[in-house]
């Protein structure tokens, strides 16, 4: 196992060593200690590495991740796993705002709560949150699935495209063009699979599904006077 | 961008170390604000009937001794003072208004940074490390402290434009964000008799709180009103004589993180400013909700 101690090693050294694995993969297991809330940890990894961060991370942790499995044993700051393409990012604590922003693929699991704008503009990632999420989550979300075992804040799914949202608790308010939808068998199946993969023991039938009513897809001439 | 940090000690045994615990927090926010820095420290209280003021002069070798002698003669009451770099802390047994009046006559170029029984506001241009060293932050004692590192966006980089801003006796404000309706609000507040020294947006927020508190609002009511009347992005930390408060605007673009242990409550713009605190690995760490006031105060002064 390769060990980095960020009390002495720099973030740049850590990220460079991880990027070097893309040329020749020599070490799959990585351990990072004393992250101290530093930003940009484990960003741009491009190999199927297994990375454990032992403590709290700062902004953009595991951003642009491809293939790697990253586990943060603590909280993360703004934009965890932003623009992730594949792989798994698991946060044992809570996440700040814009978790999984614009991410295209892979799985992001947040065992605690996520702040505002969770999954903003997500483009195919799956996000599973054990706790609750903040306001404006899934704003303009285009593809992928968001599962919330707790509650959702104001304006959930505002201007939503094709992301499917599952919430177990209460939704404070729905954003423009986001509506509650019928939970059919295929939705229960995909939710069961997502919960199982994220490691949460929840009953899929206790969730509600939300999605786009597709009224904002095209400009309506009736609204012309508003511009 | 700017950085905010605050530390409130629950365990009084730590009070001699307040500056030492706080300095690395302020320095950790250098990336968010390298232009200027400042802090408001609470402690070393004067008795009832006394007032403590922090004064700053732009002249490096200002003759404080001469001014204090003249002030003593003018006010004819007990007076105690010490110099701290470009600032002087004055303790005097009279009413605040009388000192302000006397200072305006004797030394119009000297700025009053703070007034109250406990607060001292020290700030200036330069890297946070330079400001901390200038005022010997690491050696300072007290019960609580809030600080700011500035990356100016709305107005000039000057000592006057740096934070914290005084908002009344023993009250001050630091701000991360920007206000978009500060010009109009400044006009309104001027008509209410609030005076401004800069074109700074945060000074308007400070003036707004001063006005609301003067109109009889509690701190909570004043902050609730600010959510309605201030347009823009903000995370505020407010220092009070007995503690501090934190509030974020409803959109909550500007970051904030809180941590609490048996010994202290700490807040910062980013977790990395809290990482140096003892016992932080076992602290409860969380993000404050938007448009929600968090306040910690000692029950008795």
XYZ file of C-alpha atoms in Angstrom:
528
model
C 0.000 0.000 0.000
C 1.188 3.487 -0.894
C 0.876 5.940 1.988
C 0.754 9.708 1.868
C 0.778 11.899 4.956
C -0.441 15.375 4.033
C 1.037 16.790 7.251
C 4.368 16.487 5.381
C 3.615 15.570 1.732
C 2.015 18.091 -0.626
C -1.325 17.698 -2.422
C 0.517 18.125 -5.719
C 2.854 15.220 -4.916
C -0.113 13.030 -4.013
C -2.090 13.840 -7.153
C 0.977 13.468 -9.392
C 1.743 10.038 -7.925
C -1.860 8.978 -8.588
C -1.747 10.308 -12.155
C 1.530 8.449 -12.781
C -0.369 5.213 -12.216
C -2.075 5.823 -15.573
C 1.266 5.161 -17.357
C 2.132 2.014 -15.463
C -0.088 0.610 -12.777
C 2.160 -0.558 -9.943
C 0.129 0.124 -6.823
C -3.635 -0.251 -6.423
C -4.057 0.553 -2.715
C -3.551 4.111 -1.486
C -3.950 5.675 1.935
C -3.998 9.408 2.648
C -3.665 10.633 6.234
C -3.979 14.150 7.742
C -5.990 15.633 4.847
C -6.783 18.636 7.103
C -9.575 19.903 4.850
C -7.179 20.546 1.960
C -8.694 21.198 -1.472
C -8.378 19.204 -4.703
C -7.443 15.905 -3.094
C -7.317 12.887 -5.435
C -8.474 14.895 -8.443
C -8.332 13.544 -11.993
C -7.497 9.930 -11.160
C -7.681 7.764 -14.283
C -7.094 4.192 -13.066
C -8.983 1.592 -11.022
C -7.212 2.483 -7.790
C -8.592 2.106 -4.280
C -7.966 5.264 -2.256
C -8.821 5.913 1.396
C -8.705 9.445 2.790
C -8.530 9.337 6.567
C -10.179 12.588 7.722
C -12.006 15.640 6.362
C -11.344 16.816 2.800
C -11.818 20.289 1.288
C -13.249 21.401 -2.055
C -13.510 19.291 -5.234
C -12.359 16.067 -3.600
C -12.185 13.222 -6.192
C -13.219 15.622 -8.947
C -13.157 14.238 -12.519
C -12.691 10.746 -11.120
C -12.507 7.864 -13.595
C -12.520 4.192 -12.523
C -11.115 4.754 -9.002
C -12.862 3.870 -5.752
C -12.361 6.734 -3.288
C -13.531 6.573 0.332
C -13.416 9.671 2.544
C -13.517 8.798 6.244
C -14.827 12.233 7.181
C -16.664 15.211 5.661
C -16.030 16.865 2.310
C -16.274 20.483 1.168
C -17.867 21.989 -1.936
C -18.093 19.948 -5.137
C -17.134 16.419 -4.119
C -16.845 14.160 -7.208
C -17.704 17.086 -9.493
C -17.588 15.995 -13.109
C -16.946 12.359 -12.144
C -16.998 10.026 -15.172
C -16.943 6.573 -13.533
C -15.857 4.746 -10.388
C -17.201 5.078 -6.848
C -16.794 7.929 -4.368
C -18.033 7.249 -0.843
C -18.194 9.934 1.864
C -18.594 8.479 5.369
C -19.522 11.887 6.798
C -21.435 14.788 5.254
C -20.863 16.829 2.097
C -21.090 20.572 1.499
C -22.853 22.102 -1.492
C -22.752 21.026 -5.146
C -21.934 17.374 -4.439
C -21.617 15.451 -7.715
C -22.074 18.608 -9.810
C -22.153 17.934 -13.580
C -20.950 14.347 -13.034
C -21.393 12.049 -16.031
C -21.155 8.589 -14.490
C -20.133 6.386 -11.584
C -21.654 6.233 -8.114
C -21.421 8.895 -5.381
C -22.517 7.767 -1.914
C -22.836 10.284 0.925
C -23.610 8.514 4.181
C -24.441 11.731 6.052
C -26.183 14.841 4.711
C -25.458 16.803 1.543
C -25.768 20.602 1.407
C -27.424 22.839 -1.182
C -27.365 22.107 -4.932
C -26.600 18.384 -4.581
C -26.418 16.880 -8.098
C -26.693 20.248 -9.840
C -26.591 19.719 -13.622
C -25.795 16.022 -13.154
C -25.362 14.253 -16.475
C -25.539 10.541 -15.718
C -24.026 9.942 -12.272
C -25.933 8.033 -9.594
C -25.990 9.769 -6.203
C -27.240 8.077 -3.040
C -27.500 10.182 0.136
C -28.093 8.488 3.511
C -29.276 11.698 5.155
C -30.953 14.833 3.831
C -30.097 17.268 1.024
C -30.251 21.077 0.818
C -32.109 23.498 -1.452
C -31.944 23.637 -5.269
C -30.747 20.049 -5.541
C -30.781 18.502 -9.026
C -31.151 21.957 -10.585
C -31.118 21.433 -14.394
C -30.141 17.796 -13.852
C -30.025 15.993 -17.157
C -29.494 12.266 -16.581
C -28.718 9.759 -13.827
C -30.496 9.011 -10.547
C -30.555 10.764 -7.152
C -31.679 8.808 -4.091
C -32.292 10.569 -0.766
C -33.046 8.520 2.356
C -33.822 11.660 4.394
C -35.543 14.908 3.390
C -35.032 17.328 0.492
C -34.858 21.137 0.790
C -36.573 23.853 -1.259
C -36.930 23.814 -5.055
C -36.004 20.188 -5.641
C -35.410 19.390 -9.325
C -35.937 22.903 -10.645
C -35.762 22.974 -14.488
C -35.143 19.255 -14.467
C -34.465 17.229 -17.633
C -34.351 13.427 -17.401
C -32.807 12.698 -13.996
C -34.982 10.470 -11.799
C -35.199 11.482 -8.135
C -36.244 9.192 -5.263
C -36.889 10.700 -1.819
C -37.967 8.783 1.289
C -38.650 11.735 3.575
C -40.373 15.026 2.969
C -39.678 17.456 0.141
C -39.864 21.067 1.335
C -40.874 22.266 -2.126
C -40.559 21.204 -5.748
C -38.850 23.478 -8.270
C -40.327 24.598 -11.599
C -41.317 21.704 -13.854
C -40.580 19.015 -11.230
C -43.497 16.780 -10.243
C -44.160 13.649 -8.238
C -44.530 10.625 -10.506
C -45.922 7.133 -10.237
C -43.568 4.486 -8.818
C -43.777 1.569 -11.242
C -42.161 -1.852 -10.973
C -39.100 -0.850 -13.032
C -38.512 2.095 -10.672
C -38.735 -0.095 -7.584
C -36.223 -2.418 -9.237
C -33.713 0.292 -10.088
C -34.085 1.864 -6.623
C -33.560 -1.509 -4.937
C -30.411 -2.044 -6.966
C -29.094 1.479 -6.181
C -29.765 1.150 -2.432
C -28.116 -2.252 -2.432
C -25.036 -0.956 -4.258
C -24.781 2.012 -1.895
C -25.117 -0.299 1.128
C -28.329 1.134 2.593
C -30.946 -1.146 4.109
C -34.063 0.767 3.064
C -37.396 -0.394 1.665
C -37.779 0.920 -1.919
C -41.556 1.029 -1.479
C -41.190 3.746 1.183
C -39.756 6.208 -1.375
C -41.539 8.595 -3.744
C -40.394 9.315 -7.261
C -39.983 12.811 -8.761
C -39.183 13.801 -12.315
C -39.631 16.366 -15.050
C -43.093 17.255 -16.338
C -41.263 18.318 -19.532
C -43.127 21.615 -19.812
C -39.958 23.724 -20.090
C -38.413 21.746 -22.938
C -39.836 24.038 -25.596
C -40.502 27.735 -25.649
C -44.198 28.552 -25.370
C -45.395 31.521 -27.323
C -47.823 32.360 -24.492
C -44.766 33.326 -22.406
C -43.354 35.729 -24.974
C -44.601 38.761 -23.060
C -42.424 37.765 -20.100
C -39.259 38.518 -22.083
C -13.806 35.925 -1.986
C -12.882 36.512 1.641
C -12.248 34.361 4.670
C -14.039 34.450 8.015
C -12.950 32.802 11.222
C -14.324 32.869 14.751
C -13.442 31.171 18.014
C -15.513 31.235 21.180
C -14.111 29.546 24.269
C -16.497 27.576 26.463
C -13.635 26.485 28.690
C -12.340 29.573 30.513
C -9.044 27.838 31.287
C -8.147 28.295 27.604
C -8.562 32.102 27.670
C -4.821 32.842 28.029
C -4.309 30.882 24.769
C -7.040 32.539 22.690
C -4.640 34.401 20.376
C -2.368 31.399 20.019
C -5.273 29.119 19.056
C -6.746 31.706 16.705
C -3.654 32.832 14.780
C -3.324 29.642 12.666
C -7.055 29.861 11.853
C -6.621 33.372 10.447
C -3.464 32.419 8.557
C -5.169 29.358 7.027
C -7.568 31.741 5.259
C -4.763 33.682 3.508
C -5.704 32.077 0.154
C -9.209 33.491 0.467
C -8.035 36.975 1.460
C -4.450 38.198 1.004
C -5.242 41.967 0.740
C -6.008 42.887 4.325
C -6.904 41.246 7.584
C -8.301 42.091 10.967
C -9.868 40.754 14.087
C -12.091 41.748 16.987
C -11.013 40.300 20.304
C -13.126 40.332 23.456
C -11.660 40.268 26.953
C -9.860 42.513 29.445
C -13.209 44.139 30.285
C -13.420 47.574 31.838
C -15.756 48.201 34.790
C -19.215 49.696 34.462
C -18.926 53.448 34.037
C -15.772 52.999 31.939
C -15.474 52.751 28.176
C -12.768 51.094 26.095
C -11.943 52.374 22.609
C -9.563 51.136 19.942
C -8.012 53.961 17.939
C -5.964 53.815 14.743
C -3.846 56.415 13.042
C -2.511 56.254 9.491
C 0.701 57.916 10.724
C 3.109 55.185 11.771
C 4.816 57.159 14.499
C 1.733 58.888 15.832
C 2.303 60.717 19.125
C -0.266 58.860 21.224
C 1.264 60.105 24.461
C 0.654 63.701 23.499
C -2.952 62.949 22.482
C -3.695 61.028 25.676
C -2.303 63.849 27.801
C -4.504 66.364 26.006
C -7.507 64.045 26.304
C -7.006 63.604 30.054
C -6.908 67.353 30.499
C -9.965 67.856 28.318
C -12.098 65.132 29.968
C -10.792 65.578 33.502
C -11.269 61.928 34.463
C -9.261 58.714 35.012
C -7.700 57.336 31.856
C -5.543 54.338 30.992
C -4.062 53.472 27.623
C -1.524 51.348 25.787
C -0.156 51.334 22.280
C -0.325 48.298 19.991
C 1.575 48.995 16.734
C -0.489 51.505 14.717
C -3.355 51.298 17.205
C -3.962 52.494 20.731
C -6.376 51.038 23.263
C -7.911 53.683 25.503
C -9.819 53.022 28.733
C -11.572 55.983 30.245
C -14.056 56.578 33.061
C -16.716 58.562 31.267
C -19.415 58.245 28.622
C -18.565 57.126 25.098
C -20.157 60.215 23.503
C -17.931 62.550 25.542
C -14.759 60.725 24.414
C -15.911 60.791 20.791
C -16.591 64.505 21.025
C -13.204 65.219 22.610
C -11.363 63.048 20.069
C -13.110 64.745 17.158
C -11.821 68.092 18.439
C -8.326 67.032 19.469
C -7.443 64.539 16.707
C -9.871 64.472 13.781
C -7.448 62.238 11.819
C -7.550 59.450 14.418
C -10.112 56.758 13.620
C -12.215 55.061 16.285
C -12.309 51.373 15.325
C -14.389 50.113 18.219
C -16.016 51.140 21.470
C -17.483 49.183 24.340
C -16.391 47.504 27.559
C -14.707 44.462 26.056
C -14.081 44.742 22.298
C -10.818 45.682 20.564
C -10.776 45.843 16.745
C -7.360 45.645 15.112
C -6.991 45.561 11.336
C -4.920 46.720 8.422
C -3.654 46.137 4.903
C -1.307 43.274 4.151
C -1.082 39.523 4.488
C -2.863 37.977 7.483
C 0.553 36.855 8.782
C 1.768 40.483 8.753
C -1.325 41.738 10.578
C -1.087 38.958 13.177
C 2.562 39.796 13.794
C 1.992 43.570 13.823
C -0.531 43.322 16.652
C 1.117 40.324 18.445
C -2.048 38.251 18.024
C -0.453 35.065 19.378
C 0.047 36.664 22.811
C -3.475 37.991 23.172
C -5.900 36.731 25.804
C -9.672 36.829 25.786
C -12.940 34.957 25.761
C -13.743 35.068 22.047
C -12.532 36.501 18.775
C -13.677 36.864 15.183
C -11.463 37.647 12.228
C -11.454 38.293 8.514
C -9.086 37.982 5.583
C -10.039 40.202 2.665
C -9.927 39.820 -1.103
C -11.526 43.106 -2.127
C -14.189 43.072 -4.843
C -16.510 46.003 -4.106
C -14.227 48.813 -2.943
C -10.636 49.907 -2.434
C -8.040 48.082 -0.370
C -7.537 50.383 2.617
C -7.310 50.024 6.376
C -10.774 51.585 6.653
C -12.206 49.116 4.115
C -10.930 46.059 5.962
C -12.996 44.124 8.462
C -14.272 43.827 11.209
C -16.615 46.827 11.196
C -17.982 48.197 14.451
C -21.785 48.175 14.663
C -22.229 49.643 18.109
C -20.975 49.133 21.644
C -19.110 45.813 21.824
C -20.609 44.746 18.491
C -18.867 44.090 15.200
C -19.391 42.460 11.843
C -17.273 40.496 9.373
C -18.595 39.571 5.945
C -17.827 37.165 3.138
C -19.745 37.998 -0.014
C -20.999 41.096 -1.775
C -24.084 43.265 -1.459
C -25.709 44.589 -4.607
C -28.063 47.181 -3.081
C -25.504 48.913 -0.860
C -25.644 52.292 -2.639
C -29.377 52.739 -2.187
C -29.223 51.392 1.359
C -26.393 53.811 2.199
C -28.577 56.736 1.115
C -31.447 55.492 3.250
C -29.197 55.009 6.279
C -27.576 58.441 5.871
C -31.040 59.942 6.164
C -31.375 58.011 9.428
C -28.211 59.697 10.702
C -25.774 56.817 10.182
C -22.356 58.040 9.016
C -20.073 56.223 6.564
C -16.336 56.537 6.007
C -15.873 54.347 2.925
C -17.603 53.129 -0.248
C -17.477 49.618 1.193
C -20.567 47.366 1.005
C -19.888 45.708 4.359
C -19.797 49.074 6.084
C -23.382 49.493 4.850
C -24.366 46.140 6.364
C -22.695 47.233 9.611
C -24.518 50.590 9.452
C -27.759 48.751 8.798
C -27.333 46.611 11.930
C -26.354 49.698 13.962
C -29.549 51.377 12.799
C -31.802 48.369 13.523
C -30.291 47.906 16.996
C -30.696 51.628 17.680
C -34.353 51.304 16.670
C -34.797 48.729 19.413
C -34.333 45.438 17.535
C -32.752 42.526 19.367
C -29.703 41.093 17.575
C -31.896 38.285 16.258
C -34.566 40.679 15.004
C -31.911 42.895 13.381
C -30.467 39.904 11.541
C -33.923 38.691 10.508
C -34.562 42.162 9.046
C -31.195 42.050 7.264
C -32.320 38.894 5.433
C -35.188 40.929 3.970
C -33.381 44.199 3.245
C -29.882 43.188 2.158
C -29.675 41.988 -1.439
C -26.625 39.942 -2.262
C -24.447 37.114 -1.060
C -23.292 36.951 2.479
C -22.064 34.918 5.333
C -21.865 37.161 8.388
C -20.152 36.584 11.699
C -21.212 39.027 14.398
C -19.226 39.524 17.583
C -21.141 40.471 20.722
C -19.863 41.243 24.211
C -20.752 37.739 25.393
C -20.312 35.624 22.284
C -20.813 35.463 18.573
C -23.450 34.794 15.930
C -23.339 33.391 12.396
C -25.886 33.847 9.619
C -25.923 33.027 5.869
C -28.177 34.478 3.184
C -31.016 32.240 1.903
C -29.144 31.267 -1.296
C -26.090 30.298 0.755
C -23.450 30.562 -1.975
C -20.839 31.702 0.501
C -19.419 28.903 2.592
C -19.382 28.417 6.346
C -18.517 25.548 8.624
C -19.013 25.205 12.366
C -17.341 22.971 14.924
C -18.123 22.417 18.577
C -16.387 20.563 21.406
C -16.682 20.808 25.201
C -13.966 23.482 25.056
C -14.999 25.777 22.198
C -17.241 26.706 19.293
C -15.389 27.620 16.114
C -16.527 28.856 12.718
C -14.667 29.321 9.465
C -15.212 29.727 5.747
C -13.432 26.427 5.169
C -12.658 23.417 7.314
C -8.910 23.800 6.792
C -8.993 26.853 9.077
C -10.315 24.607 11.866
C -7.850 21.762 11.326
C -5.266 23.211 13.738
C -7.630 23.334 16.739
C -7.037 20.831 19.554
C -9.542 17.974 19.596
C -10.993 18.912 16.203
C -10.894 15.262 15.081
C -13.539 14.507 17.722
C -15.532 17.728 17.312
C -19.073 17.912 15.966
C -18.571 19.542 12.557
C -21.464 20.822 10.449
C -22.533 23.329 7.840
C -24.924 26.057 9.036
C -28.325 26.126 7.308
C -29.160 29.057 5.036
C -31.149 31.986 6.519
C -30.755 30.567 10.022
C -29.110 32.366 12.908
C -26.662 30.503 15.127
C -25.634 32.208 18.326
C -23.412 31.307 21.253
C -23.320 33.544 24.279
C -22.275 33.330 27.871
C -25.271 33.767 30.148
C -23.557 36.306 32.402
C -20.891 38.798 31.453
